[in-house]
Coordinates of C-alpha atoms in Angstrom, one line a residue:
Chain G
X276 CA -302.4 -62.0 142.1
X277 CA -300.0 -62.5 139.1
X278 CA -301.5 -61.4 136.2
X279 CA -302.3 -64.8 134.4
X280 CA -304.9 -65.9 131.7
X281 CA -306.3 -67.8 134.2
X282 CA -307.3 -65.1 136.7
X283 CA -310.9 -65.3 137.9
X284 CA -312.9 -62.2 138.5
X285 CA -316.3 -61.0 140.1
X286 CA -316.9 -58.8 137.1
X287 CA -316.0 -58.9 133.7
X288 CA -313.0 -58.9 131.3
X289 CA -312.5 -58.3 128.1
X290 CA -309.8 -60.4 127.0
X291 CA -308.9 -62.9 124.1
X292 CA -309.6 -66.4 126.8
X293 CA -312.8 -65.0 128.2
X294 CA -316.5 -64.6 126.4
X295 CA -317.2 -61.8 129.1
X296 CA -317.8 -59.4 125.9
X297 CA -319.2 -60.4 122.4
X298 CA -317.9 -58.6 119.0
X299 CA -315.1 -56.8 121.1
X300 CA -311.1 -56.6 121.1
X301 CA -308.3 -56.0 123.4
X302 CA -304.9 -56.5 122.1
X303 CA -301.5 -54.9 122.0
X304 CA -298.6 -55.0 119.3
X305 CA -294.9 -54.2 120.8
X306 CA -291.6 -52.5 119.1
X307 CA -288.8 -53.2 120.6
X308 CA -285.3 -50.9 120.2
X309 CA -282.2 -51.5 122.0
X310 CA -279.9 -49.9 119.6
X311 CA -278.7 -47.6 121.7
X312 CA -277.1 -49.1 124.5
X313 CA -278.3 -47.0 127.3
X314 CA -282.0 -46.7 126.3
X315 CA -284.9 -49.4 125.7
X316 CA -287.5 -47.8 123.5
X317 CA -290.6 -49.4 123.7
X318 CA -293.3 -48.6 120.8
X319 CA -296.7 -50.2 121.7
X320 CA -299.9 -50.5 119.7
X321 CA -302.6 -50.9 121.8
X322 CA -306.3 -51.8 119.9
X323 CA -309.4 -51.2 122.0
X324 CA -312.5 -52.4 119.9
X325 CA -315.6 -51.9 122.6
X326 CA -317.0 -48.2 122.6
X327 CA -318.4 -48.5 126.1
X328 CA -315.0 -49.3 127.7
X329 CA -313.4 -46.3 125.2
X330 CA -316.3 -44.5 126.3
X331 CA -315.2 -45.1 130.0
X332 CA -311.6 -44.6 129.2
X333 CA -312.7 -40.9 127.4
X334 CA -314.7 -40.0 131.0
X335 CA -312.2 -41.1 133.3
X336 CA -313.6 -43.7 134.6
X337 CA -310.7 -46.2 133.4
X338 CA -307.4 -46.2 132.2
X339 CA -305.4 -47.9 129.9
X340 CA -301.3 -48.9 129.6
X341 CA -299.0 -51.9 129.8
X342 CA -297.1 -53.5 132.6
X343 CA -292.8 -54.3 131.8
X344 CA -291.9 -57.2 133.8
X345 CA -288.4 -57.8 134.1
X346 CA -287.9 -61.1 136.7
X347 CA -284.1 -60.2 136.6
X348 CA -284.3 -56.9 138.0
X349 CA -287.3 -56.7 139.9
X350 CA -288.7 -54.3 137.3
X351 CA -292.6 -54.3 137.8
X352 CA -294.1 -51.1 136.0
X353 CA -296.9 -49.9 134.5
X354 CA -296.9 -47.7 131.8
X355 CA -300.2 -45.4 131.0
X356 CA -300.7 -44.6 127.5
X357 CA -304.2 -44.3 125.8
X358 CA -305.0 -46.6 123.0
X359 CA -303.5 -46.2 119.7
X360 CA -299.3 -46.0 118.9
X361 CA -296.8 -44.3 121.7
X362 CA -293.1 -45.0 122.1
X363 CA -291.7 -44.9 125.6
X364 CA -288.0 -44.4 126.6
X365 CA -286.4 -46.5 129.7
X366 CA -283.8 -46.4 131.4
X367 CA -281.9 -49.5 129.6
X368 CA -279.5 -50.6 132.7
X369 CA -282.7 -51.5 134.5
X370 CA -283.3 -54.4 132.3
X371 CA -282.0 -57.7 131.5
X372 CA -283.0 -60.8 129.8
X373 CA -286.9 -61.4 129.2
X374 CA -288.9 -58.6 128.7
X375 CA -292.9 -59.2 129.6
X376 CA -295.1 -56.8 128.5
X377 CA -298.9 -57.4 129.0
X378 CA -301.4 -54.6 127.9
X379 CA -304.5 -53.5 130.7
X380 CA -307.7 -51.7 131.1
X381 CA -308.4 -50.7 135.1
X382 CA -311.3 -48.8 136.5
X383 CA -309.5 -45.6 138.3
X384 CA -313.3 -45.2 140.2
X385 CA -316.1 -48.2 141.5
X386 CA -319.2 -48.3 139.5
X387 CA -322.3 -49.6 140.5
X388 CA -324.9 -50.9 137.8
X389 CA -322.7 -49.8 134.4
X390 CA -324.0 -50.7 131.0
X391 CA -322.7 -51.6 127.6
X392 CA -324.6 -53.6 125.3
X393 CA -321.5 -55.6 124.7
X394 CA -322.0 -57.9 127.8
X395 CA -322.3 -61.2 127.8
X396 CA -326.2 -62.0 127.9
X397 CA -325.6 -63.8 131.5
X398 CA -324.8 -60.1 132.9
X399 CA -327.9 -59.0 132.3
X400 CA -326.5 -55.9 130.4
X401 CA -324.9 -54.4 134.0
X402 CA -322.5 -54.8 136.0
X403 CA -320.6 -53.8 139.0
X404 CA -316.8 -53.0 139.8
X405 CA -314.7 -51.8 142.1
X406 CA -311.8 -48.9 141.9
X407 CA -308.4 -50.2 140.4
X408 CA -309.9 -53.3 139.2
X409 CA -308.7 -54.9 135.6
X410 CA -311.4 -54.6 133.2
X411 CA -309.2 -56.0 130.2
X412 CA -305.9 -57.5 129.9
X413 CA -304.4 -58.7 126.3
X414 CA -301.6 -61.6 126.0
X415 CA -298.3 -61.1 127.2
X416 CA -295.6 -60.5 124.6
X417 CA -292.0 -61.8 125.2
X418 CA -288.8 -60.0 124.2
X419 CA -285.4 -61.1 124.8
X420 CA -282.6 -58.4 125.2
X421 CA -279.2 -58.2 124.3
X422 CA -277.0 -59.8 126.5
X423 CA -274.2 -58.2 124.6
X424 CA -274.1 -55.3 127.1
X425 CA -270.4 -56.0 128.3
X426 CA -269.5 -55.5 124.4
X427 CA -266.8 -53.2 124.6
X428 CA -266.1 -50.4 121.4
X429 CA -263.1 -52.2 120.6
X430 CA -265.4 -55.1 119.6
X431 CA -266.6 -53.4 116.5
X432 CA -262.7 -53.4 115.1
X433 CA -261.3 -56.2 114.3
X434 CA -257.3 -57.0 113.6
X435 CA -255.8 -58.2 110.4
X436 CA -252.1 -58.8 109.6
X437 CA -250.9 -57.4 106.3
X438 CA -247.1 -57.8 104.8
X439 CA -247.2 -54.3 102.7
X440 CA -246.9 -52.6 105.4
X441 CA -243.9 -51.8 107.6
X442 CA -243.6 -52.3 111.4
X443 CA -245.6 -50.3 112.9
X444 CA -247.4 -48.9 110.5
X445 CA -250.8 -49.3 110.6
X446 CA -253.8 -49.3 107.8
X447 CA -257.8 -48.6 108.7
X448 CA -260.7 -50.3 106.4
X449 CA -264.0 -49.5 106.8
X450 CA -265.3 -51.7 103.9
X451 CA -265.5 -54.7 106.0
X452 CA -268.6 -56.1 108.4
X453 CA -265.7 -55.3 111.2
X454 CA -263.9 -51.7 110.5
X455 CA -260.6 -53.8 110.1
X456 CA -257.3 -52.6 111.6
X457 CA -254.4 -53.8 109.3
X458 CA -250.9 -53.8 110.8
X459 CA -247.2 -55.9 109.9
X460 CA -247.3 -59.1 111.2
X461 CA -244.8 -59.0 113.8
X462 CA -246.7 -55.6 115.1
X463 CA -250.1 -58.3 115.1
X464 CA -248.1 -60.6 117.2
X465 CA -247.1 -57.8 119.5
X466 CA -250.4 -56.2 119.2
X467 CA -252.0 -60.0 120.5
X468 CA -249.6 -60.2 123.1
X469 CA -250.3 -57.3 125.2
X470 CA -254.4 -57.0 124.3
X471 CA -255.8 -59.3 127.4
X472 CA -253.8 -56.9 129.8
X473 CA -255.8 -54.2 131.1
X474 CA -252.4 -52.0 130.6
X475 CA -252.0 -53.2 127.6
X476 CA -255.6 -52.2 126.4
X477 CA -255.3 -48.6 127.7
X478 CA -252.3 -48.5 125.6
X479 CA -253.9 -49.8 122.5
X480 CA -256.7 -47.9 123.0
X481 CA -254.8 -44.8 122.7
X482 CA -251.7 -45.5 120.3
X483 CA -254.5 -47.7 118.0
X484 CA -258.2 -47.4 118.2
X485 CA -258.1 -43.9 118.9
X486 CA -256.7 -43.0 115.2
X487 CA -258.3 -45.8 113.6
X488 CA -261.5 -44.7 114.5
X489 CA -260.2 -40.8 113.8
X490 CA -260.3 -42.4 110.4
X491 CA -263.2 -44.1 110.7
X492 CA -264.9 -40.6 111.1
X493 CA -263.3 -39.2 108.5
X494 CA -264.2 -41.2 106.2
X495 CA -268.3 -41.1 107.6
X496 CA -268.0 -37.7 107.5
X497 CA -266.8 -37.3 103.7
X498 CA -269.6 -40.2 102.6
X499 CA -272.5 -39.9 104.9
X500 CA -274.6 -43.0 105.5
X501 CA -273.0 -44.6 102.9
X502 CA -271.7 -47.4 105.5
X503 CA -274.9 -48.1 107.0
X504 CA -275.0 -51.9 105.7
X505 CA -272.0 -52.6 107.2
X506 CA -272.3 -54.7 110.7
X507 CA -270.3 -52.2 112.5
X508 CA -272.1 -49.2 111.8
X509 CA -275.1 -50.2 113.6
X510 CA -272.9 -50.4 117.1
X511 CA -271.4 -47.1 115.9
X512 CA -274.2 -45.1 115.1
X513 CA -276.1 -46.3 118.5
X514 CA -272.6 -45.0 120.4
X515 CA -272.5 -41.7 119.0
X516 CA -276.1 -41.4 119.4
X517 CA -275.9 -42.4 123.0
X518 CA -273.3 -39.6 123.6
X519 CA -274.7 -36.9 121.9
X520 CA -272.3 -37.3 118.5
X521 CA -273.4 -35.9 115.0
X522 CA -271.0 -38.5 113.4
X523 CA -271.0 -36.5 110.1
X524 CA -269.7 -33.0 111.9
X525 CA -266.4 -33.2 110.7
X526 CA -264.9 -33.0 114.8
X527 CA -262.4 -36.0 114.8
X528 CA -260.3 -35.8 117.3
X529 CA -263.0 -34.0 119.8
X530 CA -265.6 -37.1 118.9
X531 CA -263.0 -39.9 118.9
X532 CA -261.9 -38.8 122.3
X533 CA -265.5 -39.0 123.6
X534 CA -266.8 -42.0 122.2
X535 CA -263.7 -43.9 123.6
X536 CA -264.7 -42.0 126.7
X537 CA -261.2 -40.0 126.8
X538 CA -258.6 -42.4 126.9
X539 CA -255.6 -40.7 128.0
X540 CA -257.3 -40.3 131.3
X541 CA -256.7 -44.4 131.9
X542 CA -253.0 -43.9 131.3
X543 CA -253.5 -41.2 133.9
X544 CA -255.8 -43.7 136.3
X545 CA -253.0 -46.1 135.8
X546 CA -249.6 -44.5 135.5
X547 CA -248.6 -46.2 138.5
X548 CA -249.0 -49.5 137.3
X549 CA -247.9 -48.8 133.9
X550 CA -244.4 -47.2 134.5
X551 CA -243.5 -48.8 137.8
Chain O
X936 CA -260.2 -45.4 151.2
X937 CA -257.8 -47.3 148.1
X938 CA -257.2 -46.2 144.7
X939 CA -260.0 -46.0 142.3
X940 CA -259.6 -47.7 139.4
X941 CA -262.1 -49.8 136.6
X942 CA -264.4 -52.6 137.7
X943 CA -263.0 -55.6 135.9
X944 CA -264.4 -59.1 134.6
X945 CA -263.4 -62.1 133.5
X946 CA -264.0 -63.2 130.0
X947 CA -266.0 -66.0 128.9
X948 CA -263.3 -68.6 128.6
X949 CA -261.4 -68.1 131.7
X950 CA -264.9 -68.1 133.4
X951 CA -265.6 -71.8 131.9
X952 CA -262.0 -72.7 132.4
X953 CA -262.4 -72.0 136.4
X954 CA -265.4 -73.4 136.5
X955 CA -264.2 -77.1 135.2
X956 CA -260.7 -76.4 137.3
X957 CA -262.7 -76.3 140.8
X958 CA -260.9 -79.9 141.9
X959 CA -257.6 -78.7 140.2
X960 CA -257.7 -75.5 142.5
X961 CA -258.9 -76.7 145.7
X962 CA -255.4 -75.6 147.3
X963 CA -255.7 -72.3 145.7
X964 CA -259.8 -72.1 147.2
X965 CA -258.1 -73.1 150.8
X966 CA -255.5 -70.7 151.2
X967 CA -254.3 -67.8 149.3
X968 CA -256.6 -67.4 146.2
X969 CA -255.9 -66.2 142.7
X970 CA -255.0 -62.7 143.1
X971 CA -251.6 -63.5 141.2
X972 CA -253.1 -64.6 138.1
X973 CA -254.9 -61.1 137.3
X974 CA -252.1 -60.2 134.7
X975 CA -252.8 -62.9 133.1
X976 CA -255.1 -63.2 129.7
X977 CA -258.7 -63.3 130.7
X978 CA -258.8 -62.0 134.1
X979 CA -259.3 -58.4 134.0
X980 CA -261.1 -57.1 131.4
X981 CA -262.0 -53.6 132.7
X982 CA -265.9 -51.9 132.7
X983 CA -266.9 -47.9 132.4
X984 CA -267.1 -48.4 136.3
X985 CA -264.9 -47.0 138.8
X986 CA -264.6 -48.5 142.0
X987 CA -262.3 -48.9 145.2
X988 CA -260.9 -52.7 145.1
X989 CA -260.0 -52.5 148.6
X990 CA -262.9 -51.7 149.5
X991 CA -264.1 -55.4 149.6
X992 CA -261.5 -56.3 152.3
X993 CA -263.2 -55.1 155.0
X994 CA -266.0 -57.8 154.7
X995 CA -265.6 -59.7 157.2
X996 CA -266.2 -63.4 156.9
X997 CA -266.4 -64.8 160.2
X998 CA -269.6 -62.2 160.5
X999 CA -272.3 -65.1 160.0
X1000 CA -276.1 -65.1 160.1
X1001 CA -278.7 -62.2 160.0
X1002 CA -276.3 -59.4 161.6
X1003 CA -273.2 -60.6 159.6
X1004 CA -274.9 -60.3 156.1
X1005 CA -276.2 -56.9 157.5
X1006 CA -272.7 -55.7 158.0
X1007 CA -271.6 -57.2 154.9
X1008 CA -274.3 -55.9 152.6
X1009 CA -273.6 -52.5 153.5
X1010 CA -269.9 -53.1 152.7
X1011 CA -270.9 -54.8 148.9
X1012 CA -273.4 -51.8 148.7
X1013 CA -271.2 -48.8 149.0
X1014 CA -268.3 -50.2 147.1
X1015 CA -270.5 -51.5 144.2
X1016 CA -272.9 -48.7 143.9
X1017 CA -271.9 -47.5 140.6
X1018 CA -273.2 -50.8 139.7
X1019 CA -276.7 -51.3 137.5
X1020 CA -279.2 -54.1 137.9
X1021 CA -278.8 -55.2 134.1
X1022 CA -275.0 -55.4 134.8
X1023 CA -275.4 -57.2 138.2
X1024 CA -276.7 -59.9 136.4
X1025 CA -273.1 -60.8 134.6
X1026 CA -271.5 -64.0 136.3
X1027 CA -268.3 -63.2 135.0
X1028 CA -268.3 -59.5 137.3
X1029 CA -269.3 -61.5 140.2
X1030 CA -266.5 -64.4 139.8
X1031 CA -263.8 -62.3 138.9
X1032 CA -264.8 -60.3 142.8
X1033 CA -265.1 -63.6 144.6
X1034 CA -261.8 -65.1 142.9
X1035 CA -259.8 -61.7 143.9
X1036 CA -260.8 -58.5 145.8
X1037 CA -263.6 -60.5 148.0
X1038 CA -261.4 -63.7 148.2
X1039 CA -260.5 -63.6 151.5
X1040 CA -264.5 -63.0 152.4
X1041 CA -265.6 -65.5 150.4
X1042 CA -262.7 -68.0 151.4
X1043 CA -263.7 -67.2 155.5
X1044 CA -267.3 -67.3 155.1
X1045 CA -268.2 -70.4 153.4
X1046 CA -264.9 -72.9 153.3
X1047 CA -263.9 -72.2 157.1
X1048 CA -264.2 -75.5 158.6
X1049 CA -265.1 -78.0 155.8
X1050 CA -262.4 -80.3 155.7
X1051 CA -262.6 -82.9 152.6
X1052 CA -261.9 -81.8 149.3
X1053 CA -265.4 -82.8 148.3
X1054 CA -266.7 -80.6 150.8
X1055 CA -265.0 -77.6 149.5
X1056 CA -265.6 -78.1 146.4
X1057 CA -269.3 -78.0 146.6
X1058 CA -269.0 -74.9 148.3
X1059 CA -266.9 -73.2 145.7
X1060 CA -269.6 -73.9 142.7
X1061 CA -272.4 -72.8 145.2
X1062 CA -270.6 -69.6 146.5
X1063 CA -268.1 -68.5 144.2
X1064 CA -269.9 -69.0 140.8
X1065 CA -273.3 -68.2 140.1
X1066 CA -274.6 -69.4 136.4
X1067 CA -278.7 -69.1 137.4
X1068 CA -280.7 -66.3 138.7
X1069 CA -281.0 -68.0 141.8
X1070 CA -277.3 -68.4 142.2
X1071 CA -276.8 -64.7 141.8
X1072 CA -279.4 -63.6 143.9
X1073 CA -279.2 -66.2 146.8
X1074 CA -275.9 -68.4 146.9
X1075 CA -273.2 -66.6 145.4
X1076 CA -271.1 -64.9 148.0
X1077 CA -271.3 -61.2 146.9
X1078 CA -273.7 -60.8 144.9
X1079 CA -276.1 -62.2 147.0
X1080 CA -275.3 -59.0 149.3
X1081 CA -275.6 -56.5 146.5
X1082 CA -278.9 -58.1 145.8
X1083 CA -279.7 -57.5 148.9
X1084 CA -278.8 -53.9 149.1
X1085 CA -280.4 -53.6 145.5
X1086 CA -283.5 -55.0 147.0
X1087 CA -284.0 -53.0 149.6
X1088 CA -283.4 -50.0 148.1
X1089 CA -286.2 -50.4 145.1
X1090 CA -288.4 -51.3 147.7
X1091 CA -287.9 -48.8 150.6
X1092 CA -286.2 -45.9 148.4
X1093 CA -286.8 -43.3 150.8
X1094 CA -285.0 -45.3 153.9
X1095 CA -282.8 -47.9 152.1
X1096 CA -280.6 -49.0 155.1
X1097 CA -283.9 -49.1 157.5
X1098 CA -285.4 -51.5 154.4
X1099 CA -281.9 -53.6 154.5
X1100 CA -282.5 -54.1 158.5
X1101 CA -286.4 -54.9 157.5
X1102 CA -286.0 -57.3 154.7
X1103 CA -282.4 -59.3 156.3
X1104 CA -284.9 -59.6 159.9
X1105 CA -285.3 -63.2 159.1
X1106 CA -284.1 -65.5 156.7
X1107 CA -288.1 -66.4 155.8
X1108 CA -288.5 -62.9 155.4
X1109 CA -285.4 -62.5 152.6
X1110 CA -286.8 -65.6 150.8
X1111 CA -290.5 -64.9 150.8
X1112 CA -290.1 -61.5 149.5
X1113 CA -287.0 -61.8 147.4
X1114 CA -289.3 -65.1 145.5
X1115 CA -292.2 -62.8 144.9
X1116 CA -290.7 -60.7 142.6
X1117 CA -294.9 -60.0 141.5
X1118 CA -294.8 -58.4 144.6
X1119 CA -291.3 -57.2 145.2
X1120 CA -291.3 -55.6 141.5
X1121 CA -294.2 -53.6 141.8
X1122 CA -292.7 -50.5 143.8
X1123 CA -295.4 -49.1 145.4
X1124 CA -296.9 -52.5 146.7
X1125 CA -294.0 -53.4 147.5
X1126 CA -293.0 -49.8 149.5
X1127 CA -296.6 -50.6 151.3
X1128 CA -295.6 -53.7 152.5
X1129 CA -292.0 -52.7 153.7
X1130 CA -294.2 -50.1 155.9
X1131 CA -296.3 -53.0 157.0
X1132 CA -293.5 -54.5 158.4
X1133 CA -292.3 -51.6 160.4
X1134 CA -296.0 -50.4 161.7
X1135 CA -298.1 -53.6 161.7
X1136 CA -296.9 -55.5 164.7
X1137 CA -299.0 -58.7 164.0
X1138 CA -296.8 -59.1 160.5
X1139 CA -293.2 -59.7 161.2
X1140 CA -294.4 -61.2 164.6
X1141 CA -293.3 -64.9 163.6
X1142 CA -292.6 -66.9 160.7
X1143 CA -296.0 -68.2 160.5
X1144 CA -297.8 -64.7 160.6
X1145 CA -295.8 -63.5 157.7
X1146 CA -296.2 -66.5 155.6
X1147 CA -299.8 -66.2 156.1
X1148 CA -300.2 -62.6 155.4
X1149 CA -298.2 -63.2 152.3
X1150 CA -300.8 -65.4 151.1
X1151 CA -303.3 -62.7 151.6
X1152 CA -302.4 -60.6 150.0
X1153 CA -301.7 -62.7 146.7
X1154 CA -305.0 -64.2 147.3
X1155 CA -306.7 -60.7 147.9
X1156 CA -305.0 -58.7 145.6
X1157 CA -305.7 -60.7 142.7
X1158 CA -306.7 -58.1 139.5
X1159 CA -306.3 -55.5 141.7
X1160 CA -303.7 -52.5 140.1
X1161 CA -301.8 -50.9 142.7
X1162 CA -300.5 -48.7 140.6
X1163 CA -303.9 -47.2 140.4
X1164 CA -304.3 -46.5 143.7
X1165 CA -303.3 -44.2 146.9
X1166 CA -300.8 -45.1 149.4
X1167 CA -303.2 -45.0 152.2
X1168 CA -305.8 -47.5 149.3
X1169 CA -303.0 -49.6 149.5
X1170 CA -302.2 -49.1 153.1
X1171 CA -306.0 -49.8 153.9
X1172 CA -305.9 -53.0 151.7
X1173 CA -302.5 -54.4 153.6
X1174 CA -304.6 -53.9 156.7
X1175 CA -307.1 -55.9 155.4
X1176 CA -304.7 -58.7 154.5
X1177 CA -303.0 -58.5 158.0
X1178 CA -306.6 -58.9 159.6
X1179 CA -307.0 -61.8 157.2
X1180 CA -304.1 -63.5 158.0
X1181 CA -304.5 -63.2 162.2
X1182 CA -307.9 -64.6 161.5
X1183 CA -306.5 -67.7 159.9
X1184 CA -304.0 -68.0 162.3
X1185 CA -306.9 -67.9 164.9
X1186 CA -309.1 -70.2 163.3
X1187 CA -308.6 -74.2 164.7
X1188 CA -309.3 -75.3 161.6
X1189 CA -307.8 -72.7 159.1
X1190 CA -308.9 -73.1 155.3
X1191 CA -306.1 -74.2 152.4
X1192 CA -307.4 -70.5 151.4

């Protein structure tokens, strides 16, 4: 009962590996967005060339979607939509790694003795089917997702050492692929050091990617889209849009704070460890 | 109940670097773990999820069998329910649990009584990593218990512990319906044939009756969208599949059907 090309039915199916229906077309085209991290969007095309099954479809007598498969997560749905262009907004954390999606026709009623002059001649020009039966299927499309889902914010900063500056002074440039933190190179060494340690990243993510990025929205703010080439601004934009965040508004230190999902609260989480 | 504090992971490295160190460790797998490496690089990376460490000590890993993993599950499920799916399927969360917070579980429950090195090695790649699908969802030690939990739940939403007890009745059961993720996936069948099992007394009445009524209904259902129809369609077409399956079991010379 897995929904193959080689399924064999009782009635007929309009679909690109049978000749059930002459001068007819089932077929779906798929969009797939995972920009922002905690939504898939799915845009599907669906194309329905036989006006006795769109004819069934407009009384009722069928419906139309496409089933998401997702082996990894036991994700099995179908999604209605009629034919024609509809984007459709999931839940992203249900989903990992291969994406099958496989546009259907079903009859939502049986129907005894129902015509279309698109039949193959062996029908005899009628045909019965029963309720919640597939009465076309198109090919299955394959989309791989993102495995990058672990990717933290800090990943979108990288860390450069740079002899102008004094100890512990630190410099932001947004005009790089990474927005590039540049800091003295004995504050890079010390920076290195303490980074793998969960203390030390709560500490860093409050003494130095909390500015930095402060900075960063600063500068968006001031020169609009003007950064949208950059690799970083992609992961950037998708975060603020994920939480809600006009990046252009102007609200640093309110925005910062969110989109690093308020950081002072870790050093509160792990005071303990931290001053002990 | 502990402190609550970030779910952490190990990175990419450190998780290749344990994985070709399995020999190298096998004192460490034996006795007291790797909970005093966690400062070092690697180790603990932290997620946006809280949850309570100590949470996994309870597990109890001389619990074996059936009951044990029942027990267990329900330990991995409450501590890790902040958890999603997509996330579940990250080996490094699930090494970095059954190197530290579920050592002691992990350690009791599958190296307890092998005695060459050999031996525990094997175990440790089987139980403490998990690189496929398969590893997560079957071998490795914890995640195979979220799974579970994670199982159950999509499938018997309304009564997820009574759907724990339902799917963990039999080991056949687990694997038959954990494999069929065609069948497991789609909610409502799946729902339908959770209820099967708890009203339909022919169904979970031995191994052989459920393997055959599994067939029926992948050889019945075929085309058919379930997501078209009723619960009581559905329930009707189950029943048709359970009478199917009695009849084959009845038959003295039953069909390759």
């Amino acid at each position: 009962m897995k929904l193959s090309d080689q399924m064999l039915f009782g009635h007929p199916i309009l679909s690109s590996g049978s000749n059930d229906y002459h001068d007819s077309l089932f077929a779906a085209e798929f969009d797939i967005n995972i920009e922002d991290p905690d939504w898939l969007i799915i845009t599907a095309t669906i194309n329905l060339q036989c006006s006795d099954l769109d004819t069934l479809l407009e009384e009722g007598g069928a419906g139309c979607g496409f089933y998401v498969i997702c082996r990894e997560t036991y994700q099995n749905r179908l999604i209605e939509m009629t034919p024609g262009r509809a984007s459709h907004k999931l839940n992203a954390h249900h989903f990992f790694g291969t994406i099958q999606l496989r546009p259907v026709v079903w009859s939502t009623e049986s129907r005894t003795g129902w015509t279309s002059k698109y039949l193959h001649p062996e029908y005899g020009g009628r045909v019965d089917f029963p309720a919640a039966a597939i009465l076309a299927v198109g090919d299955e499309s394959r989309f791989s997702i993102d495995r990058e889902r672990l990717r933290p914010f800090e990943s979108i900063f990288a860390l450069a050492a740079n002899d102008g500056l004094q100890r512990g002074e630190m410099a932001v440039d947004p005009e790089r692929d990474k927005i590039t933190i540049f800091v003295h190179p004995e504050t890079k060494d010390s920076v290195d050091s303490i980074r793998n340690d969960p203390r030390g990243r709560t500490v860093l993510l409050n003494a130095l990617y909390l500015p930095a990025l402060m900075q960063v929205l600063s500068e968006v703010a001031q020169r609009g889209n003007t950064f949208e080439n950059k690799a970083w601004y992609r992961i950037f934009s998708a975060k603020c849009g994920a939480s809600g965040i006009n990046p252009e508004s102007g609200e640093l230190l309110q925005n910062a704070q969110r989109l690093l999902k308020y950081p002072f609260a870790r050093i509160e989480d792990q005071k303990e460890r931290l001053f002990s | 109940m502990g402190m609550m504090t970030r779910l952490p992971h190990l990175s990419e490295s450190m998780l290749e670097q344990l994985r070709s160190e399995v020999e190298r460790n096998i004192d460490r797998y034996r006795n007291n773990g790797f909970a005093d490496l966690t400062r070092e690089p690697g180790w603990s990376i932290d997620l946006d999820i809280n949850f309570d460490p100590s949470g996994l000590e309870a597990l109890d890993g001389s619990a074996k069998g059936a009951a044990g993993d029942l027990k267990n599950t329900r330990i991995v499920a409450k501590v890790l329910q902040d958890l999603s799916p997509s996330l579940a399927n990250e080996e490094r969360i699930w090494v970095r649990l059954s190197h530290v917070e579920g050592f002691r579980y992990c350690r009791d429950r599958w190296l307890s009584g092998l005695h060459d090195d050999q031996a525990v090695a094997k175990a440790v790649r089987l139980h403490f990593f998990a690189r496929t699908q398969t590893g997560l969802r079957d071998d490795h030690a914890i995640s195979r218990l979220w799974w579970n939990a994670y199982i159950a739940k999509h499938c018997y939403p309304h009564d997820a512990d009574r759907g724990l007890e339902l799917l963990l009745t039999r080991a056949d059961v687990r694997s038959s319906l954990v494999e069929r993720i065609w069948l497991t996936g789609r909610r409502r069948l799946a729902t339908a044939v959770f209820r099967s099992m708890e009203n339909d007394a022919f169904v979970l009445s031995s191994e052989r009756s459920f393997r055959e009524f599994m067939k029926a209904i992948n050889l019945l259902g075929g085309g058919i969208v379930f997501e078209a129809m009723t619960d009581v369609e559905i329930d009707s077409f189950l029943a048709r599949c359970s009478a199917h399956a009695e009849a084959q079991l009845a038959d003295p010379l039953p069909s390759n059907a």
